[in-house]
PDB file of C-alpha atoms in Angstrom:
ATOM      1  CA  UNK A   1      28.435  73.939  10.797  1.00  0.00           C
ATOM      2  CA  UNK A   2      31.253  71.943   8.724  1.00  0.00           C
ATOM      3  CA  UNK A   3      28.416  71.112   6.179  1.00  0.00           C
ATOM      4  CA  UNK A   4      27.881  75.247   5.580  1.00  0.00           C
ATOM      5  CA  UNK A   5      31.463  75.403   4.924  1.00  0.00           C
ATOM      6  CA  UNK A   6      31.661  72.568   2.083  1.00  0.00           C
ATOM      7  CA  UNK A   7      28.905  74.487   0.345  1.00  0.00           C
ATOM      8  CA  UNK A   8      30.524  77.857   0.572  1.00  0.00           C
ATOM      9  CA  UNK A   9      33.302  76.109  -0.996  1.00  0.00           C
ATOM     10  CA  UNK A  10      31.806  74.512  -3.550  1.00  0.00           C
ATOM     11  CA  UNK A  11      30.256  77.808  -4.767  1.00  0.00           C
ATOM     12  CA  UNK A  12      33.844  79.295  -4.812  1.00  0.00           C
ATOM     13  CA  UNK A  13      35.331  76.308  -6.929  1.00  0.00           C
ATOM     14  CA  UNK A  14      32.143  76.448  -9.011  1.00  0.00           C
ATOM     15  CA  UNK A  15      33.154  79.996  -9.095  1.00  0.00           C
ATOM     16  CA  UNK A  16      36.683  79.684 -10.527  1.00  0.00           C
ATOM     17  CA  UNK A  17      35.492  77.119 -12.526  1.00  0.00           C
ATOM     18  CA  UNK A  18      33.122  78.249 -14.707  1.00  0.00           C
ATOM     19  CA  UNK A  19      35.728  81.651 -14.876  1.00  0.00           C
ATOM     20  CA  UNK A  20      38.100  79.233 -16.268  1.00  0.00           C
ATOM     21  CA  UNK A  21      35.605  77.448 -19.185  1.00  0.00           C
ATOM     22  CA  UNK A  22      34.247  81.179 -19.643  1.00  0.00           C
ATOM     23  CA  UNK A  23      38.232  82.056 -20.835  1.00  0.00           C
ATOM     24  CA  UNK A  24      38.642  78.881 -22.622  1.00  0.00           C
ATOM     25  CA  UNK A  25      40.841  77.069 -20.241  1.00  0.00           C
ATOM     26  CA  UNK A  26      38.930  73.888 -20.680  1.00  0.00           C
ATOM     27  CA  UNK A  27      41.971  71.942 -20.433  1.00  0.00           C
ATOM     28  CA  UNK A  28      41.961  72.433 -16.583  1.00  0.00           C
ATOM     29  CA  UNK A  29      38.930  70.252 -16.581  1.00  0.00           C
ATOM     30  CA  UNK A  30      40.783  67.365 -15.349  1.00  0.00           C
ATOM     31  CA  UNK A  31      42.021  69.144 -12.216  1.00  0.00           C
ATOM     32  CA  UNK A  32      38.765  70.849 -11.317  1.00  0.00           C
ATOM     33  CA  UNK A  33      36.085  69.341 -11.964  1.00  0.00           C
ATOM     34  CA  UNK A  34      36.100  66.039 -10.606  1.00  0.00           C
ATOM     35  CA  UNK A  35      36.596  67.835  -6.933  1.00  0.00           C
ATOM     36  CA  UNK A  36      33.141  69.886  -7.143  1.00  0.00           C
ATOM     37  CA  UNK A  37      30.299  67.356  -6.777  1.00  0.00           C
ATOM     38  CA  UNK A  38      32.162  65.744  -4.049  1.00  0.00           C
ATOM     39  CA  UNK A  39      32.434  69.061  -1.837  1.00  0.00           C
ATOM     40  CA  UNK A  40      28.189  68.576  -2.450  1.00  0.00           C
ATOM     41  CA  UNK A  41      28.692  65.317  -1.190  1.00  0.00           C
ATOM     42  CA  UNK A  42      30.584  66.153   2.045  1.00  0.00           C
ATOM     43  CA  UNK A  43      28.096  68.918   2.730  1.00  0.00           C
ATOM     44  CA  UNK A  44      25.193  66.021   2.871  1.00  0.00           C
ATOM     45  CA  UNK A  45      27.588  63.491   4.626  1.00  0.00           C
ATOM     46  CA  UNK A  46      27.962  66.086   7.367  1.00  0.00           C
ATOM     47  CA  UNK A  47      24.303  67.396   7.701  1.00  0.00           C
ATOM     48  CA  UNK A  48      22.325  65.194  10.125  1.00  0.00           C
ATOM     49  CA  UNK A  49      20.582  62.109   9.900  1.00  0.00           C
ATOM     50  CA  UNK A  50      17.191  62.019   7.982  1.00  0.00           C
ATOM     51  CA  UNK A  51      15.178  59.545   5.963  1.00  0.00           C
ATOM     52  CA  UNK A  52      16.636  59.810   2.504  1.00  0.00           C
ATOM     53  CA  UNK A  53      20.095  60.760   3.273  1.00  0.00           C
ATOM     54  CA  UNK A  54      21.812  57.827   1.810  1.00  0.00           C
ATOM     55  CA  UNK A  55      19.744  58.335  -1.881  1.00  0.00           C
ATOM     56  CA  UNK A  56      20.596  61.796  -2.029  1.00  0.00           C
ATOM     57  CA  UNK A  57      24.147  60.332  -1.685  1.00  0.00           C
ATOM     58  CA  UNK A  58      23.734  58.172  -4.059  1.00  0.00           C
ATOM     59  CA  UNK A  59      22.421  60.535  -6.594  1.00  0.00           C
ATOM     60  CA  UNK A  60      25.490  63.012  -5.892  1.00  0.00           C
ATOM     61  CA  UNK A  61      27.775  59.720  -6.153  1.00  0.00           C
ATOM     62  CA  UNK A  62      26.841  59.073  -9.702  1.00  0.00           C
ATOM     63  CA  UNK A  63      26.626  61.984 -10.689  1.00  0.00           C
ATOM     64  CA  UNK A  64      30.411  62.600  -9.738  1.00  0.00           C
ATOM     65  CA  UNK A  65      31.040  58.860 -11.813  1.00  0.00           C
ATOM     66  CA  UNK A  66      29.227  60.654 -15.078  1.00  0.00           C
ATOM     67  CA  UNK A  67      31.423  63.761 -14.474  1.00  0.00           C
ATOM     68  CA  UNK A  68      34.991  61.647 -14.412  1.00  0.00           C
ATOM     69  CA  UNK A  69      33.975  59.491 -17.136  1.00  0.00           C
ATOM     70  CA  UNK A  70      32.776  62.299 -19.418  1.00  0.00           C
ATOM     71  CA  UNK A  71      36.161  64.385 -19.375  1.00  0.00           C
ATOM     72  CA  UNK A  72      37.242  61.080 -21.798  1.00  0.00           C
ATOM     73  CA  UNK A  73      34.264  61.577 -24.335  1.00  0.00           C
ATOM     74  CA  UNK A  74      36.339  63.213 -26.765  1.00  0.00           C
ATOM     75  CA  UNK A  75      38.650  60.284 -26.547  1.00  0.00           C
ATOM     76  CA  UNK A  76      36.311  57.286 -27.329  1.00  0.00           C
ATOM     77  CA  UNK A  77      32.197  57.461 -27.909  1.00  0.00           C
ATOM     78  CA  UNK A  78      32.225  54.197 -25.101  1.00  0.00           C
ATOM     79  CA  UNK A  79      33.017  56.978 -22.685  1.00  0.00           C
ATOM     80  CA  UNK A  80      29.616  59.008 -23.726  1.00  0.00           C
ATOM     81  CA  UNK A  81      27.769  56.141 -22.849  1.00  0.00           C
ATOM     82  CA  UNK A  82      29.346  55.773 -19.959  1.00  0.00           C
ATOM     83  CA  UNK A  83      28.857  59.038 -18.469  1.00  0.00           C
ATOM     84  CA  UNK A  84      25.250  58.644 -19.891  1.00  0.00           C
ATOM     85  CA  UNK A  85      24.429  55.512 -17.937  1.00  0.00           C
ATOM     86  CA  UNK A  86      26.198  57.231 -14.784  1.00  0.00           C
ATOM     87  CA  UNK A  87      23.824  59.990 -14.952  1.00  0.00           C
ATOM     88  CA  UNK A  88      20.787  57.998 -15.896  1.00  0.00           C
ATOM     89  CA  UNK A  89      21.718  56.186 -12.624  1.00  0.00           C
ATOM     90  CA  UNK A  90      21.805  59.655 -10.733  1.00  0.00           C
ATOM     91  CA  UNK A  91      18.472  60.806 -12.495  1.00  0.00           C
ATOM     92  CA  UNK A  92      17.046  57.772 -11.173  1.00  0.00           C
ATOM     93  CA  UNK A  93      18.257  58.266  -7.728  1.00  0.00           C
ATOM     94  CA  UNK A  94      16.495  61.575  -7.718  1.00  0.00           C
ATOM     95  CA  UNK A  95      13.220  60.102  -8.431  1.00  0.00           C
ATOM     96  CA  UNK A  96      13.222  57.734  -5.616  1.00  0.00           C
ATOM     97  CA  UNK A  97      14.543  60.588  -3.462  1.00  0.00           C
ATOM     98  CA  UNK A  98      11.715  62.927  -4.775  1.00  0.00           C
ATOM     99  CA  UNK A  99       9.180  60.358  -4.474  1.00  0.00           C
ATOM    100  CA  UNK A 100      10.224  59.557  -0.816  1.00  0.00           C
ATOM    101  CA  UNK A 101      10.267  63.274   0.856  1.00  0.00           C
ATOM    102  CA  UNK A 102       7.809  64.100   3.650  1.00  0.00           C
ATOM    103  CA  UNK A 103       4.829  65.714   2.362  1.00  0.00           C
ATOM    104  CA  UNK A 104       2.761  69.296   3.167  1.00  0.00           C
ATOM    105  CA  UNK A 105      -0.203  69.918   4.392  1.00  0.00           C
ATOM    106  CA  UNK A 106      -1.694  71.235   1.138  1.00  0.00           C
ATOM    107  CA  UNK A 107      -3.330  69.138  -1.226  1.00  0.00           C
ATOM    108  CA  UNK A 108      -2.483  69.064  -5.002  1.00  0.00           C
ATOM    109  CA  UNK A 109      -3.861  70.970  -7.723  1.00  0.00           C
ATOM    110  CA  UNK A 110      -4.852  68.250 -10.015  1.00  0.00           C
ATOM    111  CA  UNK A 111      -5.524  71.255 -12.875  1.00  0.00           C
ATOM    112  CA  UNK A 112      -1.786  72.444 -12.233  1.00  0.00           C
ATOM    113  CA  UNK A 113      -0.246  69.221 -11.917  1.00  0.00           C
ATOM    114  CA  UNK A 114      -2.137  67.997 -15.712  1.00  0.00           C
ATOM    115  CA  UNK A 115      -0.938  71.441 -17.479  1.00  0.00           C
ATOM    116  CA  UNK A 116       2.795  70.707 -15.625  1.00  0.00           C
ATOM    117  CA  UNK A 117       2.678  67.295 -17.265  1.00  0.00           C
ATOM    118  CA  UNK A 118       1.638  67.988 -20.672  1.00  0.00           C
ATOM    119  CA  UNK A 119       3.875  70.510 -20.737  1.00  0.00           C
ATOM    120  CA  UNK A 120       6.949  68.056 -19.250  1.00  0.00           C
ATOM    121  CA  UNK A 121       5.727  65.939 -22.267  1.00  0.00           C
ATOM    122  CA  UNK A 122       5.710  68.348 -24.840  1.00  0.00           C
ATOM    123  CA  UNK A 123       9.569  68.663 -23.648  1.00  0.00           C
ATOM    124  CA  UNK A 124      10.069  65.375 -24.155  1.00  0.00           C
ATOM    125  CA  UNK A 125       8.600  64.860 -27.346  1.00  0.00           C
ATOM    126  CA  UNK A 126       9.872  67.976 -28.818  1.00  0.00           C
ATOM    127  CA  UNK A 127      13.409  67.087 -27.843  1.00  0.00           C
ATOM    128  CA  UNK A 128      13.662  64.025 -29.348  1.00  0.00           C
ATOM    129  CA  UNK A 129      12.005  65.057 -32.511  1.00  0.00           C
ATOM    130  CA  UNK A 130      15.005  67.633 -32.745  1.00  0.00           C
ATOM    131  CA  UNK A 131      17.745  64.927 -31.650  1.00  0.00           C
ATOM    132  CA  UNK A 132      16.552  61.879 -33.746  1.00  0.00           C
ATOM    133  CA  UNK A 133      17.856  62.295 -37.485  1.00  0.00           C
ATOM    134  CA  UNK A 134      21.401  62.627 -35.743  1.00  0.00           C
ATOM    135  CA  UNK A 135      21.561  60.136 -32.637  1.00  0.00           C
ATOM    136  CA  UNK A 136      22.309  56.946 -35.208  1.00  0.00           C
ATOM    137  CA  UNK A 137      23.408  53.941 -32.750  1.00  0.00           C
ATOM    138  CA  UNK A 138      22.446  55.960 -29.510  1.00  0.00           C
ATOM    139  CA  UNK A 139      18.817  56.265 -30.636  1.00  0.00           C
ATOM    140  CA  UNK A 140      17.553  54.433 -27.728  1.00  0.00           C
ATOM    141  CA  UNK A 141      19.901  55.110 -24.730  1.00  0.00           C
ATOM    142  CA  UNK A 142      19.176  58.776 -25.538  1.00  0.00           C
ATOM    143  CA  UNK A 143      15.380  58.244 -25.967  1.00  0.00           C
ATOM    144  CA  UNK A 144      15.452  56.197 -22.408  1.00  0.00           C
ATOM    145  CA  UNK A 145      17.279  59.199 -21.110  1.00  0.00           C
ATOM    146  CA  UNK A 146      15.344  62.060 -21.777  1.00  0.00           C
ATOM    147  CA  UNK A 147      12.411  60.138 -20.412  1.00  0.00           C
ATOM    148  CA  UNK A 148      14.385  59.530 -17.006  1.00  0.00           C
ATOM    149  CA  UNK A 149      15.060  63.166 -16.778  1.00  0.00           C
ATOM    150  CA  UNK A 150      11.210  64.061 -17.991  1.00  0.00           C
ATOM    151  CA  UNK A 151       9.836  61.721 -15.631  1.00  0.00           C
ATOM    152  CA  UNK A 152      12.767  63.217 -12.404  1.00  0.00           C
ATOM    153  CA  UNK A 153      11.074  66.714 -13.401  1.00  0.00           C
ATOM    154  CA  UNK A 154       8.071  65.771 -13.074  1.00  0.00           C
ATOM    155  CA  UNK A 155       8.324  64.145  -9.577  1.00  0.00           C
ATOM    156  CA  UNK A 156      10.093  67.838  -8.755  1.00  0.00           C
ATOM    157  CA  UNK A 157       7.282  69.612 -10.055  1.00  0.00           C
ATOM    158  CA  UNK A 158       4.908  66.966  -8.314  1.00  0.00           C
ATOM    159  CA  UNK A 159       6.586  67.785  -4.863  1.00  0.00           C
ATOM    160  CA  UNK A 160       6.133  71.661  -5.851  1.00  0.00           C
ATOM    161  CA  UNK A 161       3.007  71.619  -5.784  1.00  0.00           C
ATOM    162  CA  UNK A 162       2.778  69.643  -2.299  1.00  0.00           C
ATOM    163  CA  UNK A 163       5.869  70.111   0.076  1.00  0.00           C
ATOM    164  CA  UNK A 164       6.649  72.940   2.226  1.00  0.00           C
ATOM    165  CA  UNK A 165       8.188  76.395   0.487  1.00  0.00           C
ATOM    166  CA  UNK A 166      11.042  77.458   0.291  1.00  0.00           C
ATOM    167  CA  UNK A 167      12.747  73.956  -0.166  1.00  0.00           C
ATOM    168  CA  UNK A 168      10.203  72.478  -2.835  1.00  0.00           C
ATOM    169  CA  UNK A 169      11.009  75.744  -4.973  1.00  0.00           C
ATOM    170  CA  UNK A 170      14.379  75.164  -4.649  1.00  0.00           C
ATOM    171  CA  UNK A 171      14.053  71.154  -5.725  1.00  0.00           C
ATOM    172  CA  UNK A 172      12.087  71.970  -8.560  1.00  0.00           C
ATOM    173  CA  UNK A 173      14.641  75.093  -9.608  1.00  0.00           C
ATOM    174  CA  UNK A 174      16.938  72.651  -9.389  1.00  0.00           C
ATOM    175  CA  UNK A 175      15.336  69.623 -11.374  1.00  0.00           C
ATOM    176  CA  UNK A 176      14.605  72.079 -14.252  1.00  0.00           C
ATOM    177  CA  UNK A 177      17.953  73.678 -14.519  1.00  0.00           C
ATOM    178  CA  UNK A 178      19.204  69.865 -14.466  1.00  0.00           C
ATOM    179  CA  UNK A 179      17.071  69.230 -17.634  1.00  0.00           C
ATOM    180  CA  UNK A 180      17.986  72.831 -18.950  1.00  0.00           C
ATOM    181  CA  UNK A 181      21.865  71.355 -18.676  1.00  0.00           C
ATOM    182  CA  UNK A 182      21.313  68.262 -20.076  1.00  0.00           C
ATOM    183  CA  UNK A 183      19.549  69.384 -23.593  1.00  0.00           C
ATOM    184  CA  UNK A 184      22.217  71.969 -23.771  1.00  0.00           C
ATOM    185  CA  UNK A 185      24.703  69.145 -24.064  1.00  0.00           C
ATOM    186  CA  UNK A 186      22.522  67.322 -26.436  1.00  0.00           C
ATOM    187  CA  UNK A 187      21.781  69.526 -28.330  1.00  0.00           C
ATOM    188  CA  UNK A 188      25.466  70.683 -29.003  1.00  0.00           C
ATOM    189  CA  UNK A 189      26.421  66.997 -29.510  1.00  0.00           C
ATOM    190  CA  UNK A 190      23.848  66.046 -32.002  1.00  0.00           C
ATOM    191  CA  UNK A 191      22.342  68.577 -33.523  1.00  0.00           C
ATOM    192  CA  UNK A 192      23.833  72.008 -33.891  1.00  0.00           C
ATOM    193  CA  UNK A 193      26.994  73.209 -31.840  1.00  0.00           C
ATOM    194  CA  UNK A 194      26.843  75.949 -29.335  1.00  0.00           C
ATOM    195  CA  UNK A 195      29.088  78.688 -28.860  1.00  0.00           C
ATOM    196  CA  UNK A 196      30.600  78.633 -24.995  1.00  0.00           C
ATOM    197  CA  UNK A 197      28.689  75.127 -25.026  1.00  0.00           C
ATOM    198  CA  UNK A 198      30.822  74.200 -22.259  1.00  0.00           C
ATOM    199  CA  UNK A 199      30.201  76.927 -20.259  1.00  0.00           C
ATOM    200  CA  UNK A 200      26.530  77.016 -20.357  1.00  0.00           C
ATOM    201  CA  UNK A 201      26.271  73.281 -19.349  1.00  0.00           C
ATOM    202  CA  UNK A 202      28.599  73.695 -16.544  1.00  0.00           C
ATOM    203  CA  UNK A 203      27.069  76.652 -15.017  1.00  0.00           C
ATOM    204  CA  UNK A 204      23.285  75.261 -15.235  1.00  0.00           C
ATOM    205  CA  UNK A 205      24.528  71.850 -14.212  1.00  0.00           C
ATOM    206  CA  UNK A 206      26.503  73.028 -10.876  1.00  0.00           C
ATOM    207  CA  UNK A 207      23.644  75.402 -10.263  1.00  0.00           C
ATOM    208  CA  UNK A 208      21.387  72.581 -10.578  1.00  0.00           C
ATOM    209  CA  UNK A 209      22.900  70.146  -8.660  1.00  0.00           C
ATOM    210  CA  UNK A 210      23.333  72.983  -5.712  1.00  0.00           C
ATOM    211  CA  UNK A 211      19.583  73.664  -5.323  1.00  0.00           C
ATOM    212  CA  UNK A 212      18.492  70.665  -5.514  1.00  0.00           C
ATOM    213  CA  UNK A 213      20.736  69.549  -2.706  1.00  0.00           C
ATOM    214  CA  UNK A 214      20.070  72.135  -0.591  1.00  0.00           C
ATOM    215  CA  UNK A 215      16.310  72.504  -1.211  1.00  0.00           C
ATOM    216  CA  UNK A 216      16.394  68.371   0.136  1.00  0.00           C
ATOM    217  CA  UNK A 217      18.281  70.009   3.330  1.00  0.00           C
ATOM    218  CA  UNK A 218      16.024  72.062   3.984  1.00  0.00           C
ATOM    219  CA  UNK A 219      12.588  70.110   3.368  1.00  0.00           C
ATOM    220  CA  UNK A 220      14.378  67.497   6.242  1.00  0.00           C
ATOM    221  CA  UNK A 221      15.242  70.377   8.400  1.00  0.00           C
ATOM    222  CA  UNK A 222      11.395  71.403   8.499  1.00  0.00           C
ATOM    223  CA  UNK A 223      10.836  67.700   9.279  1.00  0.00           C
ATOM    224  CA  UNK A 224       8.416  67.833  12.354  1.00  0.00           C
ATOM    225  CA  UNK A 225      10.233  66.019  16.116  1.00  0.00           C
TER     226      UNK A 225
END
């Protein structure tokens, strides 16, 4: 299937990629980077028709918006904030496309799902605590943020607990390592930096955005005719 292929590229590029940041040749950003969430992108354009196609499109389309506009961060901090809205518009996207997926047949553990939350929340508080001496004018786009990505984790860990396995491990794999990306970049921006900083974000962030993709695919594939 020409969708398999896109993804078997992607991992290849991703690949390269992250074999490139890992030598410091960061400078290549500009070439490779804006072509690997696209090759995502073709993989869902390809895969047949279901329910919440276009979203996860959408998510994937923004997310590739926040990727272009971020290799200009270091240029202006206008380009920070818009890479952060891009991906705040992405994060969003993966709510709704959470929110909407088919459900299984079990029925949720309200005890799991409370400990989940507090813990989500804990995250969320915790992380802000760290970031907020430093974040200055960006107090509350960055506050905003990290709830958008608390709240897209917990609709991932929701769905965990009530879609169909293998796929609803995969989504919630996925929205975790997302979150796991996106305090590694925060963290090295306003608080301490990290060595290979880079590097780390990259490789949880296409690993992320891989899983969660596919784990969609294949909650839609076990979509009942």
């Amino acid at each position: 299937m020409r969708n398999t292929t896109f993804f078997k590229i992607y991992i290849a590029f991703s690949i390269l990629y992250l074999i490139f940041l890992l030598t410091g040749h960061e400078n290549l950003d500009l070439f490779l980077k804006p072509a690997l969430i696209p090759l995502l992108g073709f993989g869902v354009y390809f895969y047949r028709k279901f329910p919440s196609k276009n979203i996860l499109l959408t998510a994937l389309l923004f997310s590739w918006i926040g990727d272009v506009v971020l290799l200009f961060a270091d240029i202006a901090e206008i380009y920070f904030i818009l890479g952060l809205v891009a991906f705040l518009i992405a994060h969003i996207s993966y709510c709704v496309l959470f929110n909407k997926q088919i459900m299984g047949e079990i029925q949720i553990n309200k005890i799991l799902f409370g400990i989940g939350s507090l813990l989500i929340a804990f995250y969320l508080i915790g992380m802000v605590t760290v970031l907020m001496p430093n974040l200055g004018e960006l107090k509350i786009p960055v506050i905003i943020y990290a709830a958008v990505i608390s709240t897209m984790l917990l609709f991932a860990f929701n769905g965990y607990l009530i879609w169909k396995k293998p796929a609803a491990l995969y989504i919630f794999l996925g929205a975790a390592v997302f979150v796991a990306s996106d305090s590694i970049l925060a963290f090295n921006k306003f608080h301490a930096p990290i060595e290979r900083s880079s590097f780390f974000i990259m490789l949880t962030y296409l690993v992320a955005q891989y899983l969660i993709v596919v784990g969609i695919l294949k909650l839609n594939s076990q979509k009942k005719k």
